[in-house]
Short mmCIF file of C-alpha atoms in Angstrom, two decimals:
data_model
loop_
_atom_site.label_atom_id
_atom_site.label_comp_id
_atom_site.label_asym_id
_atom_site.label_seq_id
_atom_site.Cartn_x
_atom_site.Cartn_y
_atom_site.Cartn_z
CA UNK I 1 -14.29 12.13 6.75
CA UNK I 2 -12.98 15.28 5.57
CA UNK I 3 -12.16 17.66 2.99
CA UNK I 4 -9.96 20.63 1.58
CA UNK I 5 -11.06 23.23 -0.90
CA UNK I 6 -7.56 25.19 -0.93
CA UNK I 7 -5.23 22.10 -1.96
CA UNK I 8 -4.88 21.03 1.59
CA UNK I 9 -3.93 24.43 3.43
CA UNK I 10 -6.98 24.01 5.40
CA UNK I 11 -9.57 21.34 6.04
CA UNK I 12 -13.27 21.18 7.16
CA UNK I 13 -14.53 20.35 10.56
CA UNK I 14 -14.57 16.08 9.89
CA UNK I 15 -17.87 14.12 9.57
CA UNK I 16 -17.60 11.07 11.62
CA UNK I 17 -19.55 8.03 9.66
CA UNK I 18 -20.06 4.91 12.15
CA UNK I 19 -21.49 2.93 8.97
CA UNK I 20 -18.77 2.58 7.64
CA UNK I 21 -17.67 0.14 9.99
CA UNK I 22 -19.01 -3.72 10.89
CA UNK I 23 -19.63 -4.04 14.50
CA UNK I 24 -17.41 -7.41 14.66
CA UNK I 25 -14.65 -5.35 13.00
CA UNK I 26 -11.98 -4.77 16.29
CA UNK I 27 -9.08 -2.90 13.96
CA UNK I 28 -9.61 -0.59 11.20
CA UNK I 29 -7.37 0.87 8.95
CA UNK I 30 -7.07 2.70 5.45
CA UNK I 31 -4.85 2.57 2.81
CA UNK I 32 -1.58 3.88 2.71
CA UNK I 33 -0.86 5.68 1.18
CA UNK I 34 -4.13 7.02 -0.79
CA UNK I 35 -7.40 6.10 -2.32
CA UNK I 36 -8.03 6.11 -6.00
CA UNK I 37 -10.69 7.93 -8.86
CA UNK I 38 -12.03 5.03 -11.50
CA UNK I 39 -12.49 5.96 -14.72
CA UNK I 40 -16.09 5.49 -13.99
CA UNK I 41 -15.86 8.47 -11.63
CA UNK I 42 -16.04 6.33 -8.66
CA UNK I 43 -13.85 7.05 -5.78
CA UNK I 44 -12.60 3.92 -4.09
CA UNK I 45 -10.78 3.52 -1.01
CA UNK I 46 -9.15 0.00 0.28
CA UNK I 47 -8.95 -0.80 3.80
CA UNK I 48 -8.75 -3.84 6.37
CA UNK I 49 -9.81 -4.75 9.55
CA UNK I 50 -9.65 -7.43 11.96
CA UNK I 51 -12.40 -9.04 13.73
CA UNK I 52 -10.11 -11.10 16.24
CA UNK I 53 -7.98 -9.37 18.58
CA UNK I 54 -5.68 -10.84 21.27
CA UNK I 55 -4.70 -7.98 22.91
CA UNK I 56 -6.28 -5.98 25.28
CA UNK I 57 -3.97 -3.13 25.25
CA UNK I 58 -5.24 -2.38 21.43
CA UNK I 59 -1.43 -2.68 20.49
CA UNK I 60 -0.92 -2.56 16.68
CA UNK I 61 0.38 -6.00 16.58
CA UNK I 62 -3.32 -7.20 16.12
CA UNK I 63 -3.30 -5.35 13.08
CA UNK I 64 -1.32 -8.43 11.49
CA UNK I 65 -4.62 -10.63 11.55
CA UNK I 66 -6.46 -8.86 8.97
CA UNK I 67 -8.45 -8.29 5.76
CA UNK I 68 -9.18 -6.14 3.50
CA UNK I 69 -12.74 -4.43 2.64
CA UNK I 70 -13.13 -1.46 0.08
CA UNK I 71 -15.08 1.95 0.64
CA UNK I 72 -16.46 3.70 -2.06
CA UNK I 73 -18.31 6.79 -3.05
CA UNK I 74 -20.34 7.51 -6.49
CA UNK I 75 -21.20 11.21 -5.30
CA UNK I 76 -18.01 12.91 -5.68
CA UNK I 77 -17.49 12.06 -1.62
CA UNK I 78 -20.41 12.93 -0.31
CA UNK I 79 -21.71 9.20 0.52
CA UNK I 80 -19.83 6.75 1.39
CA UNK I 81 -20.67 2.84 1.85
CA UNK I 82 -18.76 -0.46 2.05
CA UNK I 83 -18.55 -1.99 -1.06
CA UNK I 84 -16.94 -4.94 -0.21
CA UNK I 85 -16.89 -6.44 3.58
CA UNK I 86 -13.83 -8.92 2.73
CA UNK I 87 -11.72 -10.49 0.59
CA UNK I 88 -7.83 -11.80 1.11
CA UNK I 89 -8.61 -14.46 3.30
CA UNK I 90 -5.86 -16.50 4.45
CA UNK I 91 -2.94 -13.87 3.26
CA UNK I 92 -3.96 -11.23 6.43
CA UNK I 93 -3.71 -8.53 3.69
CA UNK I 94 -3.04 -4.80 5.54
CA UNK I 95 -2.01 -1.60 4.23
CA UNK I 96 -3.62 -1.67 0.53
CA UNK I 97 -3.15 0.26 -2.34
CA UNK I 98 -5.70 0.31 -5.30
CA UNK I 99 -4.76 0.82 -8.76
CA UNK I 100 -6.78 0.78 -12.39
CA UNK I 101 -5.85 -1.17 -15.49
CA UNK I 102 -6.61 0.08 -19.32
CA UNK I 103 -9.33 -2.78 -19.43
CA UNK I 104 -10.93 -1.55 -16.17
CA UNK I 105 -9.56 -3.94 -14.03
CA UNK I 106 -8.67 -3.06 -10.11
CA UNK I 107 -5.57 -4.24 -8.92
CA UNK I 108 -5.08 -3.98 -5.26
CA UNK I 109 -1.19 -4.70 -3.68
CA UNK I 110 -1.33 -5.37 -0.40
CA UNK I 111 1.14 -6.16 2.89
CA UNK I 112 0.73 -9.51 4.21
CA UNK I 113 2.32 -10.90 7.64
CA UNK I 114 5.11 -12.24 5.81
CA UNK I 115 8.29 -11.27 3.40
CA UNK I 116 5.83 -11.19 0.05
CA UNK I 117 3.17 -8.96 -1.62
CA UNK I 118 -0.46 -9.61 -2.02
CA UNK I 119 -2.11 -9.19 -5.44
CA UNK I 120 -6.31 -8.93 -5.55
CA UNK I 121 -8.11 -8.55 -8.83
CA UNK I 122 -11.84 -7.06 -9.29
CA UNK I 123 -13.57 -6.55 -12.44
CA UNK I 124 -16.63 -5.25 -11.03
CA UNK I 125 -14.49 -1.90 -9.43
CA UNK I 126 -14.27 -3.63 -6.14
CA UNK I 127 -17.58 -5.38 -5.43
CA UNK I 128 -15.80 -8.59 -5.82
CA UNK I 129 -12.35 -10.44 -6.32
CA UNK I 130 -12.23 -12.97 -8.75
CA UNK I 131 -8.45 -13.58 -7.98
CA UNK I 132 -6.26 -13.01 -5.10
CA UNK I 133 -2.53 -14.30 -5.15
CA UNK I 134 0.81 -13.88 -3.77
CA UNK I 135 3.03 -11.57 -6.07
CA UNK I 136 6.05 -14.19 -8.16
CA UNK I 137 8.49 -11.35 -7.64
CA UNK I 138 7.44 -8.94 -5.11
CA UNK I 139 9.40 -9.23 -1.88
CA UNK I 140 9.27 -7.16 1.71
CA UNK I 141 10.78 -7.38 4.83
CA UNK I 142 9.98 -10.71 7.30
CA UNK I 143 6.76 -8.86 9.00
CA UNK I 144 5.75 -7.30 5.79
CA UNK I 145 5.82 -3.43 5.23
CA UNK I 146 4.07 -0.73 3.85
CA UNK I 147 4.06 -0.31 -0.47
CA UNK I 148 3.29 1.85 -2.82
CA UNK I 149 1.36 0.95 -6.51
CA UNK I 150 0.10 3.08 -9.28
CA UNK I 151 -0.13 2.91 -13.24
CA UNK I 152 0.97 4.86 -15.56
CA UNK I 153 -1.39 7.25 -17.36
CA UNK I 154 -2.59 4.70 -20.19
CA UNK I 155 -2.86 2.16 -17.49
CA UNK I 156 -0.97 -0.32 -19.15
CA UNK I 157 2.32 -0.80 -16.64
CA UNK I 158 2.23 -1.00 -13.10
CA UNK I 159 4.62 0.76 -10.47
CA UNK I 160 5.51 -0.70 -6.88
CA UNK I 161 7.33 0.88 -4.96
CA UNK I 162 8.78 -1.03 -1.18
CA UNK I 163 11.59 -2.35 1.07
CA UNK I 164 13.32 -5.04 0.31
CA UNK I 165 15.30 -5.60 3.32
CA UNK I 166 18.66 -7.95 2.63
CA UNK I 167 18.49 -11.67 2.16
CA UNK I 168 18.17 -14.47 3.74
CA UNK I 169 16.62 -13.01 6.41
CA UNK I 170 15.10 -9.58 5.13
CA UNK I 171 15.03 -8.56 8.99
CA UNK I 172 15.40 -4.56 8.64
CA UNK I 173 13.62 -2.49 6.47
CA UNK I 174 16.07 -0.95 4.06
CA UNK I 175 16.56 -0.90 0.18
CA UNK I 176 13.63 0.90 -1.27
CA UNK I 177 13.13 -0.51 -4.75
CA UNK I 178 10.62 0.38 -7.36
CA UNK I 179 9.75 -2.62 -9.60
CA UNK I 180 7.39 -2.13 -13.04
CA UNK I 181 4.78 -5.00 -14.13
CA UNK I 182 3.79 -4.63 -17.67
CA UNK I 183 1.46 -7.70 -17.52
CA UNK I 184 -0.79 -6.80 -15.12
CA UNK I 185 1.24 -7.73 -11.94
CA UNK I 186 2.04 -11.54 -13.50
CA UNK I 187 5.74 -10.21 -13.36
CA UNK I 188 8.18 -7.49 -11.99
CA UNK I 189 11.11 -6.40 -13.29
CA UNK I 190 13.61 -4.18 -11.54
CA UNK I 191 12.58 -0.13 -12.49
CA UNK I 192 14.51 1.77 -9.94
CA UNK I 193 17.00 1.56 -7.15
CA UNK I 194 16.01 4.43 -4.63
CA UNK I 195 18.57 3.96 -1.59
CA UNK I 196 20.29 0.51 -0.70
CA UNK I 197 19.97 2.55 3.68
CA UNK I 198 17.28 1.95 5.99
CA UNK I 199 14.08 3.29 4.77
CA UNK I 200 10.05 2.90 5.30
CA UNK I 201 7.04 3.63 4.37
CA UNK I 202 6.78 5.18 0.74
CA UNK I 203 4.16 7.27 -1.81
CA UNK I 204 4.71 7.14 -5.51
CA UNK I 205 2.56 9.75 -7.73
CA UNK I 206 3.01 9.51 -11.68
CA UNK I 207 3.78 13.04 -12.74
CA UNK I 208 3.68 12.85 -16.20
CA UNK I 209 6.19 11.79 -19.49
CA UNK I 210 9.50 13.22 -20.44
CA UNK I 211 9.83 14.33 -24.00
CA UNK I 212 10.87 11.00 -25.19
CA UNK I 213 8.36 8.61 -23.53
CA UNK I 214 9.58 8.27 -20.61
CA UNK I 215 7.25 7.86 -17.15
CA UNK I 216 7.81 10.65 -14.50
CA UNK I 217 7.39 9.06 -10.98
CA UNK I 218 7.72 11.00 -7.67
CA UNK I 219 8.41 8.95 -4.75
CA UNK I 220 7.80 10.26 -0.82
CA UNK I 221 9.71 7.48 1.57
CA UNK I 222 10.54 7.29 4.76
CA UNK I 223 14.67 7.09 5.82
CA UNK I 224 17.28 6.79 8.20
CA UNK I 225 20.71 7.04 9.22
CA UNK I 226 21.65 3.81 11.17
CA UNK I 227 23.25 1.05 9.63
CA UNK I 228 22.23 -2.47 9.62
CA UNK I 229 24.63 -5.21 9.00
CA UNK I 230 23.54 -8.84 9.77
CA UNK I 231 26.22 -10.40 10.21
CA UNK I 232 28.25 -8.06 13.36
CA UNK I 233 26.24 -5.18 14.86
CA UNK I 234 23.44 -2.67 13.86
CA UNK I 235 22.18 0.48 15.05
CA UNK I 236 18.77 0.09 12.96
CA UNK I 237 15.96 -1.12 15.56
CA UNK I 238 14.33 -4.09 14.09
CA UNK I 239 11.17 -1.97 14.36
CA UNK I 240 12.43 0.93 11.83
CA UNK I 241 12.00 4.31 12.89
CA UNK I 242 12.27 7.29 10.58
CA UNK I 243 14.59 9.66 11.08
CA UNK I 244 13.36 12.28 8.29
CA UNK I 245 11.23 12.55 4.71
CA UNK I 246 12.90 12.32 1.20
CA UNK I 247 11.20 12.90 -2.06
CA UNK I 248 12.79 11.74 -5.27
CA UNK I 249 12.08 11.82 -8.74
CA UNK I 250 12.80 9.55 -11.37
CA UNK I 251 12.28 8.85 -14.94
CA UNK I 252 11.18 5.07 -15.77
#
């Protein structure tokens, strides 16, 4: 673990902490994009890990038999633990992001090995899950891909951000969408077309309201250049690779 006092110019030397790992645990990752402050204070972090791994060359293809586990701190970072050890069972959940509800509720959206999104509720601020579900309208790409969630500052309406890839087959990752929930992830309604082209990985951060109400998202995604087209030829990979960064910012 580490830290930056000067907005992230510089960083101090990094603390390595072997607890915070199982010994059966063969894959560990965290987040993306970010971890999240409760109103409590609490700073919790969502990760996943995988206890069975076929393949001896550590390739990242293991990390599609997952699930999840949160980290959390009540000093302000300077402790950490595992809260919980796991939860998603059965969906292989990867690649979490936490967000916090007006009733105190944490809603993690996850990736799963497959073309939907993975929905886990806690109302203990991720001790437990009481609920953990496939999201009715949230879509990705075939082998699942990287999102993006956050509230809005009254934590009443949820953000996603993620590829949607083209149906039926959703093979390539392109059309980055942002979606808005306004009952707690139940439903999602279409928010925000970002680019229709090949794109990735993304990072949403709420930066406010516009005069008249309005929520002011950023958005940091992945892109490219190639063109996919299912039915003739493509120059996308079917393993995307970024070409460059965009950041985009849009009023919802």
């Amino acid at each position: 673990m580490t830290h930056s006092d000067d907005d992230g110019v510089t960083f101090e030397e990094p603390t390595y902490m072997p607890h915070l790992q199982d010994d059966a645990w063969k894959w560990i990752g965290l987040g993306p994009p970010k971890g999240l402050q409760l109103e409590s204070g609490r700073l919790l972090l969502p990760g996943y890990h995988g206890d069975f791994w076929p393949f001896p060359d550590r390739s990242s293809v293991g990390s599609g038999f997952t699930k999840g586990h949160t980290i959390v701190s009540d000093d302000k970072g300077e402790t950490w633990s595992i809260l919980n050890h796991e939860f998603g069972e059965g969906h292989y959940v990867n690649e979490l992001q936490a967000a916090q509800l007006a009733n105190g509720t944490v809603v993690i959206n996850a990736r799963e090995f497959k073309d939907r999104r993975v929905l886990s509720y806690s109302d203990d601020e991720g001790e437990t899950f009481y609920r953990v579900n496939e999201a009715a309208d949230l879509h990705e790409t075939y082998q699942g891909c990287e999102g993006s969630m956050i509230t809005d500052a009254e934590g009443s309406k949820l953000y996603y951000s993620g590829v949607q890839g083209r149906t039926p087959a959703r093979i390539y990752r392109e059309n980055m969408t942002i979606f808005g929930s306004s009952d707690a992830g139940e439903s999602w309604q279409l928010a925000q077309s970002v680019t229709e082209g090949a794109s990735g990985y993304s990072a949403m951060q709420l930066l406010g309201k516009t005069d008249d109400g309005k929520d002011r998202v950023g958005i940091l995604f992945e892109r490219s250049d190639c063109t996919a087209d299912h039915f003739r030829s493509t120059s996308c990979p079917t393993i995307f690779l970024p070409e460059y960064i965009s950041w985009e910012v849009y009023e919802l």
